[in-house]
Short mmCIF file of C-alpha atoms in Angstrom, two decimals:
data_model
loop_
_atom_site.label_atom_id
_atom_site.label_comp_id
_atom_site.label_asym_id
_atom_site.label_seq_id
_atom_site.Cartn_x
_atom_site.Cartn_y
_atom_site.Cartn_z
CA MET A 1 26.15 30.37 33.74
CA LYS A 2 24.31 27.34 34.99
CA THR A 3 25.47 23.93 33.34
CA ILE A 4 23.15 21.16 31.95
CA ASP A 5 25.34 18.42 32.31
CA CYS A 6 23.55 15.29 30.01
CA ARG A 7 26.69 13.39 29.54
CA GLY A 8 25.61 9.83 29.15
CA LEU A 9 21.12 10.40 29.21
CA ASN A 10 19.39 9.50 26.26
CA CYS A 11 17.07 10.97 24.36
CA PRO A 12 14.55 12.81 26.44
CA GLU A 13 15.87 13.20 29.05
CA PRO A 14 18.69 15.89 27.54
CA VAL A 15 15.76 17.78 26.70
CA ILE A 16 12.95 17.50 29.73
CA ARG A 17 16.14 18.51 32.25
CA THR A 18 17.12 21.42 29.83
CA LYS A 19 13.25 22.40 29.57
CA GLU A 20 13.45 22.46 33.47
CA ALA A 21 16.00 24.40 33.92
CA LEU A 22 14.98 27.31 31.24
CA LYS A 23 12.64 27.38 33.01
CA LYS A 24 14.64 28.44 36.41
CA HIS A 25 17.61 29.94 34.19
CA ASP A 26 17.92 32.41 31.21
CA SER A 27 21.61 31.21 29.58
CA LEU A 28 22.36 28.05 29.25
CA LEU A 29 25.35 25.60 29.11
CA VAL A 30 24.50 22.20 27.79
CA ILE A 31 26.66 19.52 27.34
CA VAL A 32 25.39 15.78 26.20
CA ASP A 33 27.37 13.14 24.79
CA ASN A 34 25.72 12.83 21.18
CA LYS A 35 24.40 14.06 18.60
CA PRO A 36 20.67 12.89 19.02
CA ALA A 37 20.16 14.84 21.92
CA ALA A 38 22.26 17.47 20.55
CA GLU A 39 20.06 18.02 18.05
CA ASN A 40 16.35 17.84 19.98
CA VAL A 41 17.74 20.11 22.24
CA ALA A 42 19.14 22.41 19.94
CA ARG A 43 15.47 22.22 18.76
CA MET A 44 13.51 22.46 21.87
CA ALA A 45 15.41 25.73 22.74
CA LYS A 46 14.47 27.25 19.03
CA ASN A 47 11.00 27.06 19.71
CA SER A 48 11.13 28.27 23.00
CA GLY A 49 12.25 31.27 21.67
CA CYS A 50 16.00 30.73 23.23
CA ARG A 51 19.24 31.89 20.71
CA VAL A 52 20.83 28.74 20.36
CA GLU A 53 24.91 28.65 19.93
CA LYS A 54 26.92 25.43 19.07
CA LEU A 55 29.81 25.54 20.99
CA GLN A 56 31.84 22.43 20.01
CA GLU A 57 30.33 19.49 18.31
CA GLN A 58 32.89 16.41 18.58
CA ASP A 59 32.75 14.07 20.68
CA ASN A 60 30.89 16.27 23.51
CA PHE A 61 28.40 18.62 22.02
CA LYS A 62 28.54 21.80 24.40
CA LEU A 63 25.44 24.09 23.40
CA LYS A 64 24.82 27.88 24.83
CA LEU A 65 20.90 28.78 25.01
CA GLU A 66 20.36 32.36 25.38
CA ALA A 67 15.94 33.36 26.69
CA PHE A 68 15.09 35.93 24.03
CA GLY A 69 13.49 38.98 26.12
CA THR A 70 16.32 38.80 29.14
CA GLY A 71 17.87 42.28 27.74
CA SER A 72 16.56 45.38 27.54
CA PRO A 73 12.42 46.38 27.00
CA GLU A 74 13.19 46.75 23.56
CA ASP A 75 14.60 43.28 22.68
CA LYS A 76 11.94 41.41 24.72
CA ALA A 77 9.04 43.44 22.83
CA GLY A 78 10.76 42.76 19.13
CA SER A 79 11.38 38.65 19.81
CA GLU A 80 7.32 38.86 21.09
CA ARG A 81 6.92 38.44 17.40
CA SER A 82 9.22 36.42 14.31
CA ARG A 83 9.84 38.26 10.89
CA SER A 84 9.46 38.04 7.17
CA TYR A 85 10.46 39.83 4.38
CA LEU A 86 7.83 40.66 1.56
CA ILE A 87 9.88 39.98 -1.76
CA THR A 88 8.38 41.39 -5.00
CA SER A 89 11.61 42.51 -7.24
CA GLU A 90 14.47 40.56 -8.26
CA THR A 91 16.86 44.09 -6.80
CA LEU A 92 16.63 45.39 -3.40
CA GLY A 93 16.23 49.23 -3.52
CA GLU A 94 14.73 51.76 -6.79
CA GLY A 95 18.73 52.46 -7.99
CA PRO A 96 20.95 51.44 -11.21
CA ARG A 97 19.43 46.95 -11.57
CA GLU A 98 22.90 45.93 -11.17
CA LEU A 99 23.27 47.13 -7.67
CA GLY A 100 19.71 46.65 -6.65
CA GLU A 101 20.69 43.15 -7.85
CA LEU A 102 23.95 42.51 -5.91
CA LEU A 103 22.73 43.92 -3.04
CA LEU A 104 19.53 42.16 -2.96
CA THR A 105 21.90 39.06 -3.52
CA GLY A 106 23.85 39.50 -0.39
CA PHE A 107 20.83 40.44 1.69
CA LEU A 108 19.71 36.44 1.01
CA LYS A 109 23.22 34.88 2.62
CA THR A 110 23.00 37.29 4.66
CA LEU A 111 19.92 35.88 6.34
CA LYS A 112 21.34 32.95 7.82
CA GLU A 113 23.49 35.13 10.00
CA VAL A 114 21.44 36.42 12.13
CA GLU A 115 19.29 35.39 15.05
CA PRO A 116 16.30 34.94 15.47
CA LEU A 117 16.41 33.79 12.16
CA PRO A 118 12.70 35.05 10.26
CA GLU A 119 9.84 32.97 10.23
CA ALA A 120 9.14 33.46 6.27
CA LEU A 121 10.06 34.23 3.29
CA LEU A 122 7.32 35.74 1.22
CA PHE A 123 7.89 36.20 -2.81
CA MET A 124 5.48 38.23 -5.38
CA ASN A 125 4.94 39.00 -8.32
CA GLU A 126 8.66 39.48 -9.14
CA GLY A 127 10.32 38.45 -6.91
CA VAL A 128 9.31 35.12 -7.95
CA LYS A 129 12.15 35.38 -10.81
CA LEU A 130 14.37 34.65 -7.20
CA VAL A 131 12.84 31.37 -6.80
CA THR A 132 12.49 30.24 -10.64
CA VAL A 133 14.97 31.39 -12.96
CA ASN A 134 17.51 33.20 -11.49
CA ASP A 135 19.77 30.39 -10.54
CA SER A 136 21.98 31.68 -8.93
CA ALA A 137 19.69 32.99 -6.00
CA ALA A 138 17.29 30.13 -6.11
CA GLU A 139 20.67 28.58 -5.51
CA ILE A 140 21.28 30.30 -1.86
CA ILE A 141 17.21 30.48 -0.99
CA ARG A 142 17.32 26.25 -1.14
CA GLU A 143 20.28 25.82 0.79
CA LEU A 144 18.77 28.42 3.61
CA PRO A 145 17.92 27.05 7.29
CA ARG A 146 15.22 24.52 7.06
CA GLU A 147 13.01 26.03 9.85
CA ILE A 148 12.08 28.93 7.52
CA GLU A 149 9.45 29.12 5.54
CA ILE A 150 9.53 29.89 1.56
CA LEU A 151 6.32 30.70 -0.25
CA VAL A 152 5.58 31.59 -3.37
CA CYS A 153 2.71 33.02 -5.27
CA GLY A 154 1.12 30.97 -6.94
CA THR A 155 -1.11 33.60 -9.14
CA CYS A 156 2.58 35.23 -9.90
CA LEU A 157 3.80 31.92 -11.09
CA ASP A 158 0.95 31.91 -13.13
CA TYR A 159 1.14 35.20 -14.24
CA PHE A 160 5.30 35.01 -15.38
CA GLU A 161 4.22 30.99 -16.74
CA LEU A 162 7.54 29.97 -14.28
CA THR A 163 5.43 26.97 -11.97
CA GLU A 164 7.30 24.27 -14.03
CA ASN A 165 10.49 26.22 -12.55
CA LEU A 166 9.64 26.39 -9.28
CA LYS A 167 13.31 25.80 -7.84
CA ALA A 168 13.39 26.78 -4.06
CA GLY A 169 10.04 26.94 -1.87
CA ARG A 170 6.61 26.23 -1.48
CA VAL A 171 3.57 27.64 -3.72
CA SER A 172 1.83 29.89 -1.98
CA ASN A 173 -1.79 31.82 -2.26
CA MET A 174 -2.78 34.90 -1.02
CA TYR A 175 -4.56 33.72 2.47
CA GLU A 176 -2.00 32.00 3.82
CA ILE A 177 0.66 35.07 2.66
CA LEU A 178 -1.36 37.45 4.00
CA ASP A 179 -1.70 35.46 7.15
CA THR A 180 2.13 35.28 7.60
CA ILE A 181 1.95 39.49 7.24
CA THR A 182 -0.78 39.97 9.69
CA GLN A 183 1.05 37.07 12.20
CA THR A 184 5.08 38.29 12.20
CA SER A 185 6.67 42.19 11.88
CA CYS A 186 6.82 41.85 8.29
CA VAL A 187 9.24 43.98 6.31
CA LYS A 188 8.61 44.27 2.74
CA ILE A 189 11.92 43.99 0.74
CA MET B 1 22.19 -0.30 15.35
CA GLY B 2 22.05 2.33 12.58
CA PRO B 3 20.83 1.03 9.12
CA ALA B 4 23.65 2.37 7.88
CA GLU B 5 26.24 -0.05 9.92
CA LEU B 6 23.77 -2.60 9.05
CA ALA B 7 24.09 -2.65 5.84
CA LYS B 8 27.98 -2.43 5.53
CA ILE B 9 28.19 -5.80 7.94
CA LEU B 10 25.46 -7.74 5.56
CA ASP B 11 27.68 -6.39 2.33
CA SER B 12 30.11 -8.32 3.85
CA LEU B 13 29.06 -11.63 4.45
CA ASP B 14 28.38 -13.40 1.72
CA PHE B 15 24.30 -14.70 1.30
CA THR B 16 23.85 -15.43 -1.39
CA SER B 17 21.67 -19.28 -2.12
CA ASN B 18 21.79 -21.36 -4.93
CA ASP B 19 19.13 -23.78 -2.65
CA LYS B 20 16.39 -22.47 -6.67
CA ASN B 21 13.54 -22.61 -4.13
CA LEU B 22 14.23 -20.15 -1.70
CA MET B 23 12.33 -16.88 -4.24
CA VAL B 24 12.55 -13.77 -1.61
CA GLY B 25 15.79 -14.28 0.41
CA LEU B 26 18.33 -11.23 1.85
CA GLU B 27 18.86 -9.47 -1.84
CA SER B 28 16.23 -6.62 -2.39
CA GLY B 29 16.25 -5.97 2.08
CA ASP B 30 12.47 -7.72 1.70
CA ASP B 31 10.64 -7.87 5.50
CA ALA B 32 10.93 -11.92 4.90
CA ILE B 33 12.14 -15.17 3.57
CA VAL B 34 10.08 -16.92 1.38
CA TYR B 35 11.03 -20.78 0.61
CA ARG B 36 8.59 -22.75 -1.93
CA LEU B 37 7.46 -26.08 -0.42
CA ASN B 38 5.59 -27.50 -3.62
CA SER B 39 3.85 -25.72 -6.30
CA GLU B 40 0.90 -24.88 -4.40
CA GLN B 41 3.26 -23.90 -0.50
CA ALA B 42 5.44 -21.37 -0.08
CA LEU B 43 6.83 -21.31 3.42
CA ILE B 44 7.62 -17.45 5.05
CA GLN B 45 9.86 -16.87 7.89
CA THR B 46 10.26 -13.94 9.76
CA VAL B 47 11.70 -13.26 13.50
CA ASP B 48 11.76 -9.41 15.17
CA PHE B 49 11.79 -8.68 19.11
CA PHE B 50 12.68 -5.79 20.96
CA THR B 51 12.68 -3.52 24.26
CA PRO B 52 9.74 -2.63 25.31
CA ILE B 53 7.82 0.81 24.20
CA VAL B 54 5.43 1.16 26.59
CA ASP B 55 5.34 0.64 29.82
CA ASP B 56 2.08 -1.62 30.45
CA PRO B 57 3.78 -5.40 29.51
CA TYR B 58 0.36 -6.65 28.45
CA LEU B 59 0.65 -3.75 25.86
CA PHE B 60 4.00 -4.73 24.67
CA GLY B 61 3.38 -8.40 24.58
CA GLN B 62 0.58 -7.24 22.20
CA ILE B 63 2.19 -4.18 19.98
CA SER B 64 5.63 -6.80 19.56
CA ALA B 65 3.43 -9.44 18.46
CA ALA B 66 1.48 -7.75 16.23
CA ASN B 67 4.50 -6.48 14.84
CA SER B 68 6.33 -9.50 13.89
CA LEU B 69 3.31 -11.04 12.55
CA SER B 70 3.10 -7.80 9.70
CA ASP B 71 6.28 -9.40 8.27
CA VAL B 72 3.92 -12.76 6.55
CA TYR B 73 1.42 -10.12 6.17
CA ALA B 74 3.35 -7.94 4.37
CA MET B 75 4.22 -10.70 2.01
CA GLY B 76 0.84 -11.26 0.98
CA GLY B 77 1.12 -14.12 3.48
CA GLU B 78 -1.03 -16.21 6.20
CA PRO B 79 0.71 -16.63 9.17
CA PHE B 80 0.20 -20.49 10.55
CA LEU B 81 2.77 -21.21 14.07
CA ALA B 82 4.57 -18.21 15.54
CA MET B 83 7.60 -19.04 18.83
CA ASN B 84 8.27 -16.95 21.57
CA ILE B 85 11.92 -15.06 22.08
CA VAL B 86 12.35 -13.19 25.04
CA CYS B 87 15.04 -11.84 27.03
CA PHE B 88 14.03 -11.17 31.09
CA PRO B 89 16.41 -10.09 33.97
CA ASP B 90 15.56 -12.56 36.99
CA SER B 91 15.75 -9.60 39.23
CA LEU B 92 12.19 -8.17 38.07
CA ASP B 93 9.21 -9.66 39.43
CA LYS B 94 7.53 -12.34 36.65
CA LYS B 95 4.24 -12.03 36.90
CA ILE B 96 5.47 -8.66 34.14
CA LEU B 97 6.96 -11.63 32.44
CA ARG B 98 3.98 -13.35 32.77
CA ASP B 99 2.14 -10.65 31.73
CA ILE B 100 4.20 -10.09 28.63
CA LEU B 101 3.28 -13.27 27.46
CA GLN B 102 -0.24 -13.07 27.85
CA GLY B 103 -0.29 -10.31 25.32
CA GLY B 104 1.67 -12.13 22.82
CA LEU B 105 -0.21 -14.98 22.82
CA ASP B 106 -3.35 -13.02 22.80
CA LYS B 107 -2.30 -11.21 19.60
CA ALA B 108 -1.42 -14.62 18.30
CA GLN B 109 -5.11 -16.18 18.86
CA GLU B 110 -6.33 -13.05 17.27
CA ALA B 111 -4.21 -13.93 13.44
CA GLY B 112 -6.42 -17.30 14.18
CA ILE B 113 -2.30 -19.22 15.13
CA THR B 114 -0.48 -21.14 17.26
CA ILE B 115 2.17 -19.91 19.72
CA SER B 116 4.46 -23.13 20.92
CA GLY B 117 7.52 -22.91 22.95
CA GLY B 118 10.17 -20.62 22.49
CA HIS B 119 13.61 -19.44 24.15
CA THR B 120 14.07 -17.56 27.29
CA VAL B 121 18.02 -15.46 27.55
CA GLU B 122 18.87 -14.18 30.87
CA ASP B 123 19.49 -10.32 29.98
CA GLU B 124 19.98 -7.16 31.58
CA GLU B 125 15.96 -5.55 30.28
CA PRO B 126 13.48 -7.30 28.63
CA LYS B 127 13.27 -7.71 25.04
CA TYR B 128 9.25 -9.75 23.33
CA GLY B 129 8.77 -11.20 20.24
CA LEU B 130 8.39 -13.23 17.96
CA SER B 131 9.71 -15.59 15.54
CA VAL B 132 6.51 -16.30 12.73
CA SER B 133 6.10 -19.39 10.53
CA GLY B 134 3.52 -18.46 7.50
CA LEU B 135 2.52 -20.29 3.89
CA VAL B 136 1.44 -17.97 0.72
CA HIS B 137 0.69 -20.32 -2.95
CA PRO B 138 3.92 -19.17 -4.33
CA ASP B 139 1.64 -17.86 -6.86
CA LYS B 140 0.86 -15.41 -4.56
CA VAL B 141 3.90 -13.63 -3.08
CA VAL B 142 4.46 -10.13 -3.12
CA PRO B 143 7.24 -8.98 -3.03
CA ASN B 144 9.15 -5.06 -3.42
CA SER B 145 10.16 -5.52 -5.92
CA GLY B 146 7.26 -5.48 -8.16
CA ALA B 147 5.67 -1.67 -8.13
CA ARG B 148 5.73 -0.19 -11.69
CA ALA B 149 5.08 4.40 -12.77
CA GLY B 150 1.89 4.80 -12.60
CA ASP B 151 1.21 2.83 -9.53
CA LYS B 152 -0.69 4.65 -6.84
CA LEU B 153 1.36 4.23 -2.95
CA ILE B 154 -1.46 3.09 -0.37
CA LEU B 155 -0.15 3.54 3.53
CA THR B 156 -2.85 1.88 5.97
CA LYS B 157 -1.67 3.21 9.62
CA PRO B 158 -0.49 6.95 10.35
CA LEU B 159 3.06 8.03 11.41
CA GLY B 160 4.37 9.51 14.85
CA THR B 161 4.46 5.88 16.51
CA GLY B 162 8.24 5.85 17.21
CA ILE B 163 8.15 10.30 18.27
CA ILE B 164 4.99 9.39 21.02
CA THR B 165 6.47 6.55 22.09
CA THR B 166 9.80 8.99 23.02
CA ALA B 167 7.18 11.37 24.35
CA PHE B 168 5.54 7.43 26.31
CA LYS B 169 8.79 7.09 28.27
CA ALA B 170 9.47 10.80 29.55
CA GLY B 171 5.61 10.75 30.74
CA LEU B 172 4.29 13.35 28.99
CA LEU B 173 1.56 11.58 27.66
CA GLU B 174 -0.38 9.11 28.82
CA GLN B 175 -0.55 5.30 27.46
CA SER B 176 -3.66 4.25 27.72
CA PRO B 177 -4.60 1.18 24.87
CA GLU B 178 -7.42 4.12 23.65
CA HIS B 179 -4.33 7.00 22.34
CA PRO B 180 -4.16 5.98 18.61
CA ALA B 181 -1.08 5.32 18.96
CA ILE B 182 -1.10 2.62 21.03
CA ALA B 183 -4.56 1.41 19.12
CA ASN B 184 -2.50 1.80 15.70
CA MET B 185 0.46 -0.41 17.13
CA LEU B 186 -1.86 -2.93 18.34
CA GLN B 187 -3.81 -3.28 15.31
CA LEU B 188 -3.00 -5.67 13.41
CA ASN B 189 -2.15 -6.08 9.69
CA SER B 190 -3.91 -8.94 8.02
CA ARG B 191 -7.38 -6.89 6.86
CA ALA B 192 -5.41 -5.00 4.28
CA ALA B 193 -3.30 -8.85 3.60
CA GLU B 194 -6.75 -10.33 3.12
CA LEU B 195 -7.45 -7.81 0.52
CA PHE B 196 -4.44 -8.69 -1.89
CA ASP B 197 -5.87 -11.18 -3.75
CA ARG B 198 -8.72 -9.67 -5.09
CA TYR B 199 -6.39 -7.17 -6.14
CA SER B 200 -3.25 -7.19 -8.70
CA ILE B 201 -0.81 -5.73 -5.62
CA SER B 202 2.91 -5.01 -7.62
CA ALA B 203 4.82 -4.15 -5.06
CA CYS B 204 3.90 -4.16 -0.70
CA THR B 205 6.41 -3.86 2.65
CA ASP B 206 5.53 -3.33 6.28
CA ILE B 207 6.86 0.31 7.47
CA THR B 208 8.89 -0.71 10.92
CA GLY B 209 12.17 0.60 12.25
CA PHE B 210 13.69 2.20 9.33
CA GLY B 211 10.58 4.69 8.73
CA LEU B 212 7.98 5.10 5.39
CA ALA B 213 11.46 6.36 4.12
CA GLY B 214 13.92 3.26 4.80
CA HIS B 215 11.21 0.79 3.37
CA LEU B 216 9.47 2.86 1.08
CA LEU B 217 13.46 3.53 -0.41
CA GLU B 218 13.83 -1.15 0.09
CA MET B 219 10.69 -1.46 -1.56
CA LEU B 220 11.79 2.15 -4.35
CA LYS B 221 15.45 -0.19 -4.94
CA ALA B 222 14.19 -3.45 -5.73
CA SER B 223 11.98 -2.00 -8.15
CA GLY B 224 14.01 -0.15 -9.72
CA ARG B 225 12.14 2.44 -9.55
CA GLY B 226 11.10 5.90 -7.58
CA CYS B 227 7.96 7.84 -6.23
CA ARG B 228 6.41 11.03 -5.71
CA ILE B 229 4.76 11.46 -2.33
CA GLN B 230 2.63 13.90 -1.39
CA ALA B 231 3.43 15.55 1.86
CA ASP B 232 -0.08 17.22 2.55
CA ASN B 233 -1.18 13.51 2.08
CA LEU B 234 0.79 12.09 5.09
CA PRO B 235 -1.29 10.74 8.00
CA TYR B 236 -0.08 11.08 11.60
CA PHE B 237 -0.72 11.19 15.26
CA ALA B 238 -2.16 14.40 16.54
CA GLU B 239 0.59 15.35 19.16
CA VAL B 240 3.07 15.20 16.91
CA PRO B 241 4.04 18.62 15.38
CA GLU B 242 4.35 19.69 18.63
CA LEU B 243 6.32 16.95 20.18
CA SER B 244 8.55 17.51 17.32
CA ALA B 245 9.14 21.11 17.61
CA GLU B 246 9.52 20.14 21.79
CA GLY B 247 13.02 18.28 20.01
CA ILE B 248 10.79 14.67 21.25
CA VAL B 249 12.44 13.34 18.60
CA PRO B 250 14.23 9.52 19.12
CA GLY B 251 17.71 9.18 18.14
CA GLY B 252 16.45 6.31 15.30
CA LEU B 253 14.75 9.24 13.40
CA TYR B 254 17.94 10.90 13.11
CA ARG B 255 20.12 7.69 12.37
CA ASN B 256 17.56 7.21 9.57
CA ARG B 257 17.89 10.58 8.55
CA GLU B 258 21.62 10.54 7.83
CA THR B 259 21.13 7.43 6.06
CA PHE B 260 17.95 8.45 3.22
CA SER B 261 17.75 12.37 3.00
CA ASP B 262 20.15 12.22 0.49
CA GLN B 263 17.82 10.13 -2.00
CA VAL B 264 15.27 12.25 -0.44
CA LYS B 265 14.77 15.57 -2.41
CA LEU B 266 12.20 17.84 -0.38
CA THR B 267 10.51 19.88 -2.84
CA GLY B 268 8.95 22.71 -0.44
CA VAL B 269 8.63 21.45 2.25
CA SER B 270 9.59 23.49 5.18
CA GLN B 271 8.06 21.77 7.39
CA GLU B 272 10.23 19.88 10.62
CA PHE B 273 7.59 17.67 12.02
CA ILE B 274 6.60 16.56 8.31
CA LYS B 275 10.44 15.90 6.95
CA ASP B 276 10.59 13.99 10.65
CA LEU B 277 7.61 11.86 9.61
CA LEU B 278 9.07 10.49 6.73
CA PHE B 279 12.14 9.15 9.20
CA ASP B 280 10.62 8.14 12.42
CA PRO B 281 11.15 4.87 12.62
CA GLN B 282 7.86 2.81 13.31
CA THR B 283 6.58 0.13 15.48
CA SER B 284 3.93 -2.19 14.10
CA GLY B 285 4.03 0.30 11.45
CA GLY B 286 0.95 0.32 8.24
CA LEU B 287 1.71 -1.11 5.48
CA LEU B 288 3.03 0.15 1.88
CA ILE B 289 0.92 -1.10 -0.62
CA SER B 290 1.44 -0.16 -3.97
CA LEU B 291 -1.39 -0.80 -6.94
CA PRO B 292 -2.80 0.04 -10.00
CA GLU B 293 -4.21 4.16 -9.85
CA GLU B 294 -7.99 2.16 -11.69
CA GLU B 295 -7.35 0.08 -8.26
CA ALA B 296 -6.71 2.79 -6.34
CA GLN B 297 -10.45 3.44 -4.85
CA ASP B 298 -12.11 0.59 -4.79
CA PHE B 299 -9.38 -0.54 -2.37
CA LEU B 300 -9.35 2.19 0.28
CA ARG B 301 -13.33 1.46 -0.04
CA GLU B 302 -12.93 -2.17 0.18
CA PHE B 303 -10.53 -1.52 3.83
CA ASN B 304 -11.28 1.50 4.93
CA ASP B 305 -13.89 0.65 8.06
CA ASP B 306 -14.40 2.37 11.22
CA ARG B 307 -11.39 0.76 12.54
CA HIS B 308 -9.11 0.70 9.41
CA ARG B 309 -7.81 3.17 6.89
CA GLY B 310 -6.08 3.47 4.18
CA TYR B 311 -4.28 6.61 3.11
CA PRO B 312 -3.71 7.10 -1.15
CA VAL B 313 0.34 9.92 0.27
CA GLY B 314 1.86 9.04 -3.30
CA GLU B 315 1.99 7.47 -6.81
CA VAL B 316 5.13 4.55 -7.60
CA VAL B 317 7.45 7.18 -11.19
CA GLU B 318 10.58 5.92 -12.93
CA GLY B 319 13.42 7.66 -10.84
CA ASP B 320 15.22 6.38 -7.63
CA SER B 321 13.94 9.23 -5.02
CA ILE B 322 11.87 9.85 -3.34
CA VAL B 323 10.20 12.71 -3.97
CA LEU B 324 7.68 14.60 -1.06
CA GLU B 325 5.79 17.35 -2.29
#
């Protein structure tokens, strides 16, 4: 793997060099010696469609970057559109409620482990309870990586009289939610 | 140096003074010190200097001078005298130094003040700024400690100069004096200060190296209050969202974030660049003015013209943190 050594360089130089190198290489190992440089390189790489793995986070920071779409054609097709999830109830699936709640909690906890991160979670209908009165779920959702946008249906909050109880995400509207569904590959949970 | 490191050092030193004429000292983290000379006059004293943030020495001189003068305006005062502070390497063409000083001189003239003398030290990297003296009536000092619950917060320049100047350094943006970030850094904060007399300004600070969050928190802490900031109302330069996503972000922003983020509640704000705006270190940034809600509209109407624009960004509330909503 091609290594880019950016030790001794200050922002934005590491970002510029990494970006240049990504034009020629699909995977890179980037070494920087300060945290801002590590954060900036990771930020740029994620936003230009790379998988970012932090290999070392002390003294020197080592980041492994892998561009998507370098594997099979299916991978490439899948990576072209970011994902979003539409969540409309407090349970995953329609079986026993207890199992459904357990599965949904598991789903939310696992989200951050799966790369690439989804672009957005959309909460509608009973789903808005997960970001309001359901404390444990709201906690998990609030802890999700900041890159994931959390959109909560305002009409639904009003209906359940939960607008004041919003604990995660931000109030959105049908226009924005529909736009996200259209722009991303959206899966209903 | 990051704000946390500096605070640690300052905390270990005893700067307390028994001098009753020292009206504003170090304790409240204010922009400048204010010293009562007599019943009619108080002296405002401040100093600031830094390394070039644009390549053009004349522009740099002007921006740095505007930045140094800002602390006086933030206290509600009027500057009248300044001295140059210069660091300059022997190896560089002396014309560069001349242009820097010319920039400072022209900005001082615009502010209606005299620069007389100064001090130069040889250093590897150029640095320039001013030590500025200003005057204010002792009853009209605007400290950063008077913000009251219910006040509106008005910011007088867009945010993002730290991110934009990082892009300048990388050669990603052209450093033209017409670029809105440069035009804003060049602009004196005098216009807002001139209006202070006619409004019940409860607190004011200027936004510089510690970013909006850092300087706002100083104001809130000194006032014993909290605030709500509307993310949608935060003004920024057009390129900021894209540069933020590209990682063209200054190290100072991360230092500010590390220091201040535990006092900032981000309710439902998920866009990275909006969070960046809070922590981006500003050069020659705007004033942040706290004034009664019923006066805010009139102030804005009077302040806004084709070169100036004020942005209502939030409200002061009971509490002790910044809530970004």
